[in-house]
mmCIF file of C-alpha atoms in Angstrom:
data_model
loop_
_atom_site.group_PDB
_atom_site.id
_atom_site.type_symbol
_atom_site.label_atom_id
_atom_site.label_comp_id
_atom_site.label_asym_id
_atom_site.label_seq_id
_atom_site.Cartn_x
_atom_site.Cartn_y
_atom_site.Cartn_z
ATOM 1 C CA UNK A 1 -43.905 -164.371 7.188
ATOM 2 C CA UNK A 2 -40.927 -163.901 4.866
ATOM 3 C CA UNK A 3 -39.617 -167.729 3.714
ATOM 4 C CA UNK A 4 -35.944 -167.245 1.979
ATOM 5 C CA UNK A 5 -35.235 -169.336 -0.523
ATOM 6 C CA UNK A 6 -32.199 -171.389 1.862
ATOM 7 C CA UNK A 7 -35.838 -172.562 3.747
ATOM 8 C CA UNK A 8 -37.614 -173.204 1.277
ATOM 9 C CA UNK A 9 -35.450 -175.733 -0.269
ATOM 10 C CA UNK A 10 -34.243 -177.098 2.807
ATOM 11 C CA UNK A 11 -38.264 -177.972 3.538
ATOM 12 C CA UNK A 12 -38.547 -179.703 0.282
ATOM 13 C CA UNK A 13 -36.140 -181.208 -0.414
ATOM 14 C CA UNK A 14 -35.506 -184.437 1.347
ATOM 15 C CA UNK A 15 -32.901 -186.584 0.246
ATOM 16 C CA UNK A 16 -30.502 -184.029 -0.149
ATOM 17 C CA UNK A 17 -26.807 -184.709 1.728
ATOM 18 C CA UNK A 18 -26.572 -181.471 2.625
ATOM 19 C CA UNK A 19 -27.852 -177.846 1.586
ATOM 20 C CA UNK A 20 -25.591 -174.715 3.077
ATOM 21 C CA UNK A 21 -25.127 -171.369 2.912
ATOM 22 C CA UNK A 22 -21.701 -169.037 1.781
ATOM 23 C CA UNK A 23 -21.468 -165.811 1.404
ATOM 24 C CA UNK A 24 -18.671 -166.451 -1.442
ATOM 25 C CA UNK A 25 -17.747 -168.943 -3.854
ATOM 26 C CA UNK A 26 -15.682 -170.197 -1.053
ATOM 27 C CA UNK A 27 -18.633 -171.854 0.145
ATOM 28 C CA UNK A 28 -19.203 -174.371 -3.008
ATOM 29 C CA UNK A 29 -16.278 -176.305 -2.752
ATOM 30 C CA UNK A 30 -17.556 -180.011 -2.950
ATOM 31 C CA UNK A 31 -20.845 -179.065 -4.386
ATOM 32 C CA UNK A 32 -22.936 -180.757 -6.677
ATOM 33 C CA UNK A 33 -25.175 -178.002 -7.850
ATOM 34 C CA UNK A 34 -24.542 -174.305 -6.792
ATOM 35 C CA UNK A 35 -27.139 -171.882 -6.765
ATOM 36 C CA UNK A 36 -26.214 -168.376 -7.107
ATOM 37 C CA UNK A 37 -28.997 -165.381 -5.524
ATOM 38 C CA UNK A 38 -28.031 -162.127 -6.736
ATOM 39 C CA UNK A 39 -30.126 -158.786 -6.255
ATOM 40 C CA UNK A 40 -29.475 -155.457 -7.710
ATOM 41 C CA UNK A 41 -30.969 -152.589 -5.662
ATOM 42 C CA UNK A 42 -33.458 -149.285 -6.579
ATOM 43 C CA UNK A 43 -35.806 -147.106 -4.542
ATOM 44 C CA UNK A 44 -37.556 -144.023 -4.982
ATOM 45 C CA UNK A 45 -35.511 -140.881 -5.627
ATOM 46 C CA UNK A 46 -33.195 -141.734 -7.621
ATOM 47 C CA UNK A 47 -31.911 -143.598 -10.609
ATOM 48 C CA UNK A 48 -30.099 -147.192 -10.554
ATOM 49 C CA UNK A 49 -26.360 -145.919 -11.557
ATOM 50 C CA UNK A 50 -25.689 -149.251 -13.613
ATOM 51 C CA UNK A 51 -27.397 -151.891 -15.076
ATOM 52 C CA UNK A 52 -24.939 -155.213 -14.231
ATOM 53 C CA UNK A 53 -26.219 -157.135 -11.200
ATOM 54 C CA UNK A 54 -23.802 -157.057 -8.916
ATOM 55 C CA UNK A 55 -20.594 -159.547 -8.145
ATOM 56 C CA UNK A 56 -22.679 -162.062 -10.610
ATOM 57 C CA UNK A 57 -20.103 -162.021 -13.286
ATOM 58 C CA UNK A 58 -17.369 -162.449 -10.394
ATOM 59 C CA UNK A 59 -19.234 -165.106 -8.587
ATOM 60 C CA UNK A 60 -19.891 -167.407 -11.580
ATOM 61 C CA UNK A 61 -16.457 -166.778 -13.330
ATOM 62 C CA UNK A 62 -15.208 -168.280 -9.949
ATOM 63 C CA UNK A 63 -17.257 -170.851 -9.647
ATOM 64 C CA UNK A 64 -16.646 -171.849 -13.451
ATOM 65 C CA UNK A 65 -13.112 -172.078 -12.762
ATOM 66 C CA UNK A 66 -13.738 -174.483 -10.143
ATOM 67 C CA UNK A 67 -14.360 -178.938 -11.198
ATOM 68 C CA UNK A 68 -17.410 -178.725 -12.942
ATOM 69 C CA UNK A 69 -20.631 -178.548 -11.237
ATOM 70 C CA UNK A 70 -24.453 -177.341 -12.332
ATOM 71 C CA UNK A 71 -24.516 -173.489 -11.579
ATOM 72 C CA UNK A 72 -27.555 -171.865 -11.566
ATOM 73 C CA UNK A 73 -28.290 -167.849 -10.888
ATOM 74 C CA UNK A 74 -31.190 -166.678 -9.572
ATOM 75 C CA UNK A 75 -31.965 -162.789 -10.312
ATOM 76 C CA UNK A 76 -33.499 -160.742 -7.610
ATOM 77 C CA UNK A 77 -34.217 -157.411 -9.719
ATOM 78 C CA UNK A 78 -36.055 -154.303 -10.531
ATOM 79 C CA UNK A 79 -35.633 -153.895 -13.522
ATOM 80 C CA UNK A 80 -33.484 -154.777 -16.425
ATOM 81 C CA UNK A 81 -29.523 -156.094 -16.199
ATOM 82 C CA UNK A 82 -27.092 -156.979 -17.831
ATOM 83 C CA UNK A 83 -26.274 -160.660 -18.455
ATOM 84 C CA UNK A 84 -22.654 -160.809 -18.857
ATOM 85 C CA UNK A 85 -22.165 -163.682 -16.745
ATOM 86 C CA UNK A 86 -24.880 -165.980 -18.832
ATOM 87 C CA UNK A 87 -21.850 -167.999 -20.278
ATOM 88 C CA UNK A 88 -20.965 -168.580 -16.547
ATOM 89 C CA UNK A 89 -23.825 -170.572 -15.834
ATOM 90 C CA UNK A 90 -26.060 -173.550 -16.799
ATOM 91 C CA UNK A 91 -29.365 -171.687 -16.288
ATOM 92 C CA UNK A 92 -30.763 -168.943 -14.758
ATOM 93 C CA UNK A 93 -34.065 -167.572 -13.375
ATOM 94 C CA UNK A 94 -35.483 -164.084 -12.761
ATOM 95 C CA UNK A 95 -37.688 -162.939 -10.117
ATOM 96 C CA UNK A 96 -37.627 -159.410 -10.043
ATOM 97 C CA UNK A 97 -39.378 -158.466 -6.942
ATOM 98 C CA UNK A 98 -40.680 -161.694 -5.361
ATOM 99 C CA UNK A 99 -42.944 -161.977 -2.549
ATOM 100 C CA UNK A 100 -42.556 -163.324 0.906
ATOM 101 C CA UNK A 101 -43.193 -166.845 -0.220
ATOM 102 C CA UNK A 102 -40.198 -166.535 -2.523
ATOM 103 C CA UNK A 103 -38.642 -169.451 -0.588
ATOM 104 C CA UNK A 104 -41.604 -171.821 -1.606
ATOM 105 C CA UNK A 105 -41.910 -170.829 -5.667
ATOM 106 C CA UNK A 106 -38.270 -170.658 -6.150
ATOM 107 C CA UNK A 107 -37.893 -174.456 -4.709
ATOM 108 C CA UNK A 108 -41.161 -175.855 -6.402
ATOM 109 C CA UNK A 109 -39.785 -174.387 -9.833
ATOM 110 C CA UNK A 110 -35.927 -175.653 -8.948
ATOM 111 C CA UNK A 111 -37.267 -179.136 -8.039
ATOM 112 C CA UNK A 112 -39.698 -179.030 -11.108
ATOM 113 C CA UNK A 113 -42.749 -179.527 -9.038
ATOM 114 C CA UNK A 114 -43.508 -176.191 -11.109
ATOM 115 C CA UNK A 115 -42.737 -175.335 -14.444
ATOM 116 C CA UNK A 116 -41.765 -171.475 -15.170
ATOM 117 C CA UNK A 117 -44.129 -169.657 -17.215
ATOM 118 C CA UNK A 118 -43.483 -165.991 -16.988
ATOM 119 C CA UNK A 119 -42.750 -163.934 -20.113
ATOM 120 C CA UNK A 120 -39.909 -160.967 -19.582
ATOM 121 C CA UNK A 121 -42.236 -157.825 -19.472
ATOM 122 C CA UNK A 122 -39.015 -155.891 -20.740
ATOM 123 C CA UNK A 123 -35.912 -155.844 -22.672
ATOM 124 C CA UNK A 124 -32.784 -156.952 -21.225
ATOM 125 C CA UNK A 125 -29.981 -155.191 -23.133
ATOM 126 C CA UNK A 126 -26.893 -156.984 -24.700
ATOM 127 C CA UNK A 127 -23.625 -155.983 -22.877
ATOM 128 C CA UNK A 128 -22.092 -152.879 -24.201
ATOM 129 C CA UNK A 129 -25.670 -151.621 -26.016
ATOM 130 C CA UNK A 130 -26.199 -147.726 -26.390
ATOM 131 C CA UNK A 131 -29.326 -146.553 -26.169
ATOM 132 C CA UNK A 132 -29.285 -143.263 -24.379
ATOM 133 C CA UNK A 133 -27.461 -140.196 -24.858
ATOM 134 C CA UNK A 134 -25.920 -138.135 -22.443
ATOM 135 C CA UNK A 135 -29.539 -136.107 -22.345
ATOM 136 C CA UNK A 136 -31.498 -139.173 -22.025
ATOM 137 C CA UNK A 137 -29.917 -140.441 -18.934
ATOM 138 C CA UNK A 138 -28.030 -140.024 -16.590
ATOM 139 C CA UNK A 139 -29.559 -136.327 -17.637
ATOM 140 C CA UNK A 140 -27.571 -133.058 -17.504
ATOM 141 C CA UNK A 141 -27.777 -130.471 -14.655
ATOM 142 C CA UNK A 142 -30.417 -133.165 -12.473
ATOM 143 C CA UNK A 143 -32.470 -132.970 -15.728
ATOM 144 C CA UNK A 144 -33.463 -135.938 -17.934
ATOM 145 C CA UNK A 145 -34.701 -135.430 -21.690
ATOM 146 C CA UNK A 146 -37.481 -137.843 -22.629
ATOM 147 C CA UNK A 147 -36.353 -137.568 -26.506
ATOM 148 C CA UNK A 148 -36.707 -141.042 -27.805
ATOM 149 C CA UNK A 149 -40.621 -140.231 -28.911
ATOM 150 C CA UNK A 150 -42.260 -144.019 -29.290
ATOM 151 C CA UNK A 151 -38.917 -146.256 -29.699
ATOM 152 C CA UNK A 152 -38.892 -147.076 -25.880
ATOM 153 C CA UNK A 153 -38.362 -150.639 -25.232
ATOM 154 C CA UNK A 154 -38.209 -153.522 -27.731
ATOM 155 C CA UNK A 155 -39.517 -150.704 -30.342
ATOM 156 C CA UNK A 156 -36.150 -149.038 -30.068
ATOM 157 C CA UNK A 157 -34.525 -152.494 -30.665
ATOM 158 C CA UNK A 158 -36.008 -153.040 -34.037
ATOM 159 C CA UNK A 159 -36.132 -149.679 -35.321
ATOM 160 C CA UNK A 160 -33.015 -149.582 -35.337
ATOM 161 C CA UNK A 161 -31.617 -153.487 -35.764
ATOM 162 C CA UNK A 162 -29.984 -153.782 -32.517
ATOM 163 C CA UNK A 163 -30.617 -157.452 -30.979
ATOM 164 C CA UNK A 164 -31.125 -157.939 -26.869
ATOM 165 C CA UNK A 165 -29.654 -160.045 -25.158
ATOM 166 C CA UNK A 166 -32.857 -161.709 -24.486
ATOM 167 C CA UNK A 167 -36.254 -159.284 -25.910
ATOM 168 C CA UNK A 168 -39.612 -158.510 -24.671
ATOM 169 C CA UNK A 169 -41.522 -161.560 -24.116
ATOM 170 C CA UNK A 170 -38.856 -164.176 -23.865
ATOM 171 C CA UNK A 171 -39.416 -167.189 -21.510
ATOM 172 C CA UNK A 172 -38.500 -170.787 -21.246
ATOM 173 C CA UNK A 173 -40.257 -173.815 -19.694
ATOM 174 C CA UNK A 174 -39.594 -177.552 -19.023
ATOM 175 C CA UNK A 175 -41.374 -178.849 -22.428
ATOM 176 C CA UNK A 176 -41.371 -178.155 -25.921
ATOM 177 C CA UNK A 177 -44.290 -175.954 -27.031
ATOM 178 C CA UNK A 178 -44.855 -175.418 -30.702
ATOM 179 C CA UNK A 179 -47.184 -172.704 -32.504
ATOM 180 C CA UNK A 180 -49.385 -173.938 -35.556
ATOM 181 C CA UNK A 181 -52.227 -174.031 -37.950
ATOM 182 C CA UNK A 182 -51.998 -170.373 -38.392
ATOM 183 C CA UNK A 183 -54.535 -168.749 -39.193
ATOM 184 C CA UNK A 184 -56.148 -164.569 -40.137
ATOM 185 C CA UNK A 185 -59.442 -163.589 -41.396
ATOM 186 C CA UNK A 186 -60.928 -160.287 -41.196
ATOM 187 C CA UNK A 187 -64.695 -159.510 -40.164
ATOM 188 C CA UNK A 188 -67.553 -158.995 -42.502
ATOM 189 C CA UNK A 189 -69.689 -157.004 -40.435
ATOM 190 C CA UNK A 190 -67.456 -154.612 -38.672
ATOM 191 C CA UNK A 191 -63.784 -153.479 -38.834
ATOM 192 C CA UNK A 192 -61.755 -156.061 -37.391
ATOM 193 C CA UNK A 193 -60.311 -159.748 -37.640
ATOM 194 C CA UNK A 194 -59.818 -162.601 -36.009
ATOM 195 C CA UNK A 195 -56.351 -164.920 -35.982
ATOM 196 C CA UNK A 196 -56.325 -168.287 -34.406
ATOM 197 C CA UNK A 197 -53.194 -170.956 -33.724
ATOM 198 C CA UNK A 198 -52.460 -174.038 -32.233
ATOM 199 C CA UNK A 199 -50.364 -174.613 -29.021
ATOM 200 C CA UNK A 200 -48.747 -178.235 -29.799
ATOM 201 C CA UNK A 201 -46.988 -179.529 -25.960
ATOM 202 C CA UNK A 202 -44.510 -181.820 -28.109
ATOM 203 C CA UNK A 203 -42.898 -182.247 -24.377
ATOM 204 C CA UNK A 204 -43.203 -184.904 -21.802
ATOM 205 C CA UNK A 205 -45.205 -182.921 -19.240
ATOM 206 C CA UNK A 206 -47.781 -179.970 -18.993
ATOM 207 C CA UNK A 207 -46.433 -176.687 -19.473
ATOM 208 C CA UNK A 208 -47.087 -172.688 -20.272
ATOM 209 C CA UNK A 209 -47.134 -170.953 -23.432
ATOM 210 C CA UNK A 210 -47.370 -166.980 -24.057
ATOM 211 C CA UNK A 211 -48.060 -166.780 -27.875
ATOM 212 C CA UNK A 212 -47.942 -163.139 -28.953
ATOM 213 C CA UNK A 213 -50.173 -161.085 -31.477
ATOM 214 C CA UNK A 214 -47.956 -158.205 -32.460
ATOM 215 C CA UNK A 215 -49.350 -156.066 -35.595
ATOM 216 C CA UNK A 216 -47.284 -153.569 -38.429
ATOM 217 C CA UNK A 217 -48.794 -151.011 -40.836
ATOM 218 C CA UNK A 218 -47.049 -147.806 -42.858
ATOM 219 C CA UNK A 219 -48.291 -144.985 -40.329
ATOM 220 C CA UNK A 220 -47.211 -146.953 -37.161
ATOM 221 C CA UNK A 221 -43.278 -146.327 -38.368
ATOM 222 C CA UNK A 222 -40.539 -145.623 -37.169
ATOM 223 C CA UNK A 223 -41.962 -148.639 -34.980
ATOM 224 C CA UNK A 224 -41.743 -151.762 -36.857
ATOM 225 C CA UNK A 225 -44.235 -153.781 -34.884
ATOM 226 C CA UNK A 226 -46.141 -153.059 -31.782
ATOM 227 C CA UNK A 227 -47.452 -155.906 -29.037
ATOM 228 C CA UNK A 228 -51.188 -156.118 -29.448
ATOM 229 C CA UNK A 229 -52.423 -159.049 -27.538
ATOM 230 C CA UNK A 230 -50.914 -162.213 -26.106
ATOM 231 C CA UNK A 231 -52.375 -165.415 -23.937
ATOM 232 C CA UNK A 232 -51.214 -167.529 -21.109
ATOM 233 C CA UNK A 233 -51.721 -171.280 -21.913
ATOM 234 C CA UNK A 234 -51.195 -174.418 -20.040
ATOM 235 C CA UNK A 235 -51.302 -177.840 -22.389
ATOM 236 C CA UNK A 236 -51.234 -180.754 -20.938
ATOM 237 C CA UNK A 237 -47.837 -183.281 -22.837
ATOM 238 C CA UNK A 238 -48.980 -184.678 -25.737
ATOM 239 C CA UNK A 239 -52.016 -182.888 -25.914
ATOM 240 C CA UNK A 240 -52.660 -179.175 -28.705
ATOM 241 C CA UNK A 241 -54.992 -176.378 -27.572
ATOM 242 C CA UNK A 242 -56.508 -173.524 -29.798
ATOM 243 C CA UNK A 243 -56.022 -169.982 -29.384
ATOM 244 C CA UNK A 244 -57.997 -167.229 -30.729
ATOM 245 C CA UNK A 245 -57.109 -163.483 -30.617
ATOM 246 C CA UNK A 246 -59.531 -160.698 -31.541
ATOM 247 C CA UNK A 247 -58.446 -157.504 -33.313
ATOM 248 C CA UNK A 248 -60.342 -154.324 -33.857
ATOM 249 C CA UNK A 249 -60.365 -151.137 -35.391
ATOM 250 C CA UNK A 250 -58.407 -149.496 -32.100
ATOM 251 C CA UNK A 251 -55.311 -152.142 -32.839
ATOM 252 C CA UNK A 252 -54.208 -150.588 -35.896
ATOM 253 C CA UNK A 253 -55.759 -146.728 -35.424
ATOM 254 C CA UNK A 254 -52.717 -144.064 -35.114
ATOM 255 C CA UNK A 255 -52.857 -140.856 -33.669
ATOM 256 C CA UNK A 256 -53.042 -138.055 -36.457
ATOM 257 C CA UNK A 257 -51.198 -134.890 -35.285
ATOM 258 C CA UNK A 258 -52.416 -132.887 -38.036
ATOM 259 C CA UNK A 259 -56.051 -133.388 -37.631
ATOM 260 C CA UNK A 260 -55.399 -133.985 -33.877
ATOM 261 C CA UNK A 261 -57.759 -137.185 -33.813
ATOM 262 C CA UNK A 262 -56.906 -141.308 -34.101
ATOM 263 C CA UNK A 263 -57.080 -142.800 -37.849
ATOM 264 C CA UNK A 264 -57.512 -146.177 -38.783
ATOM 265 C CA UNK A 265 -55.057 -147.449 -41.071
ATOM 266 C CA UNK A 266 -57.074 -149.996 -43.039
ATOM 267 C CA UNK A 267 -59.458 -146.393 -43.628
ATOM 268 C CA UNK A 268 -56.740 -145.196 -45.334
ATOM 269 C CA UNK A 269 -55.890 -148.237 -47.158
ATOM 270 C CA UNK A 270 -52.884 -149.605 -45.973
ATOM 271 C CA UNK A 271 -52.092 -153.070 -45.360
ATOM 272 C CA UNK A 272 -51.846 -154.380 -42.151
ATOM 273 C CA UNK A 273 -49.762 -157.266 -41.531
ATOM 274 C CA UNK A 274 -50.001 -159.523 -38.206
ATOM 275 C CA UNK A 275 -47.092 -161.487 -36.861
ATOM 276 C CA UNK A 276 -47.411 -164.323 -33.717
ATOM 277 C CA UNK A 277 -44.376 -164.304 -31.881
ATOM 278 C CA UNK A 278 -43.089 -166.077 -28.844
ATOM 279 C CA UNK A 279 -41.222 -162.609 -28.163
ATOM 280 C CA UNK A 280 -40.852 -159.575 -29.880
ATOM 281 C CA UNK A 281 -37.697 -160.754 -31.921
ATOM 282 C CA UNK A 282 -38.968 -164.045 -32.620
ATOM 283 C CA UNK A 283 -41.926 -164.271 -34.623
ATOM 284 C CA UNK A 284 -43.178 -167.735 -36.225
ATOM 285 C CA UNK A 285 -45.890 -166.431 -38.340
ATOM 286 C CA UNK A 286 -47.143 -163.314 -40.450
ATOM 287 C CA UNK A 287 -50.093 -162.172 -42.907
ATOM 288 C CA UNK A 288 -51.119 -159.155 -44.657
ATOM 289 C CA UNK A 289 -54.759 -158.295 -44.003
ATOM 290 C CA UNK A 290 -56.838 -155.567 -45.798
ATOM 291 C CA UNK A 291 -59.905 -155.221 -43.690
ATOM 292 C CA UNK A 292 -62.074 -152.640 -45.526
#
């Protein structure tokens, strides 16, 4: 049974004067807090024409215009958008493709009953970015080219210096997490290393955090750093847990065309430096490593 998000707040929250529904901005005259649900759309077949989410810059440019009130926008999506209409509002939450108990989550995590602690599995592109060419997409003639080799996704973003609006692996929550005690060794017995950190909750109540490994060598460029491992970590407030992540040959091997077989980079004698992020454009730590 499908519970919309209009029930599920109305079920939990109780003290509430009222809680209504408008199919405009019309509809939040006299409001306290306004809660914008916008969806973009995509199936099988075809291609999304456009990026923006639709009549969400409109919406909250109204609604800003109006005597100030909390506005928050609540993405229904398939993919990527545009955020043009961030400004516009005091926060906002994306859900891609939610389930049927959307109604539930969405109020548990509005009410902070929950606290949010996904990680954006993609980039979401600054307004006006170019990434493709003509070839790329929409495609000429019904026909896409698949020419960007590996810069597809936040790889794309660094090669070339061009910041998202928010990156691979961004995500907030309702403490203050902090990564520390840093730390990269490599193994004695076998090709590989270890790197460790500490997850500090310098908040007032448990939370998430998704610290990121991401590694960098010579022979992985044009990419400038590649996602190799990351962990999902609750911490109670007040209270520091310890991470570990485990590398191995395989996380910084590259694929040799010429002798058609994968290469370790550390065999060849390059450095290999490691980076913990909490996204792919934010990194808090890095060390060079020679793991012969």
């Amino acid at each position: 049974k499908i519970v919309t998000p209009m029930t599920g707040l109305q079920d939990l929250v109780s003290d509430a004067a009222s809680i209504s529904w408008s199919e405009n901005a019309a509809g939040a005259q006299g409001a306290d807090i306004v809660i914008v649900c916008a969806a973009a759309h995509a199936e099988e077949g075809s291609d999304r024409e456009t990026l923006v989410l639709p009549e969400a810059q409109s919406v909250t440019s109204e609604l800003s215009q109006m005597r100030r009130r909390k506005i928050i926008l609540i993405a229904f999506v398939p993919g990527p958008v545009t955020t043009e209409w961030i400004d516009n509002v005091d926060a906002a939450l994306v859900l891609f493709m939610p389930g049927e108990q959307v109604g539930p989550a969405l109020a548990q995590l509005l009410t902070g009953q929950a606290s949010p602690g996904g990680r954006l599995p993609i980039s979401f592109p600054a307004t006006g970015e170019h990434r493709f060419t003509p070839q790329q997409y929409p495609g000429v003639g019904m026909v896409s080219s698949f020419s960007e080799g590996v810069l597809v996704g936040y790889r794309w973003n660094d090669a070339n210096g061009v910041a998202s609006a928010f990156p691979f692996g961004f995500g907030l929550s309702y403490t203050e997490m902090v990564l520390t005690d840093f730390a990269a060794h490599c193994h004695q017995s076998q090709e590989g290393a270890e790197v460790s950190l500490r997850v500090v909750n310098q908040g007032s109540r448990e939370g998430l955090a998704v610290p990121q490994v991401y590694i960098s060598f010579p022979s992985l460029a044009p990419v400038v750093r590649q996602l190799r491992g990351f962990k999902k970590v609750k911490v109670n407030a007040g209270e520091s847990a310890v991470v570990h992540f485990y590398l191995s040959k395989e996380d910084w091997s590259f694929y040799d065309e010429v002798a058609q077989t994968w290469v370790s980079a550390v065999q060849q004698g390059q450095e290999v430096t490691v980076m913990v992020g909490e996204s792919s454009a934010d990194m808090k730590w890095r060390s060079s490593l020679r793991c012969a």
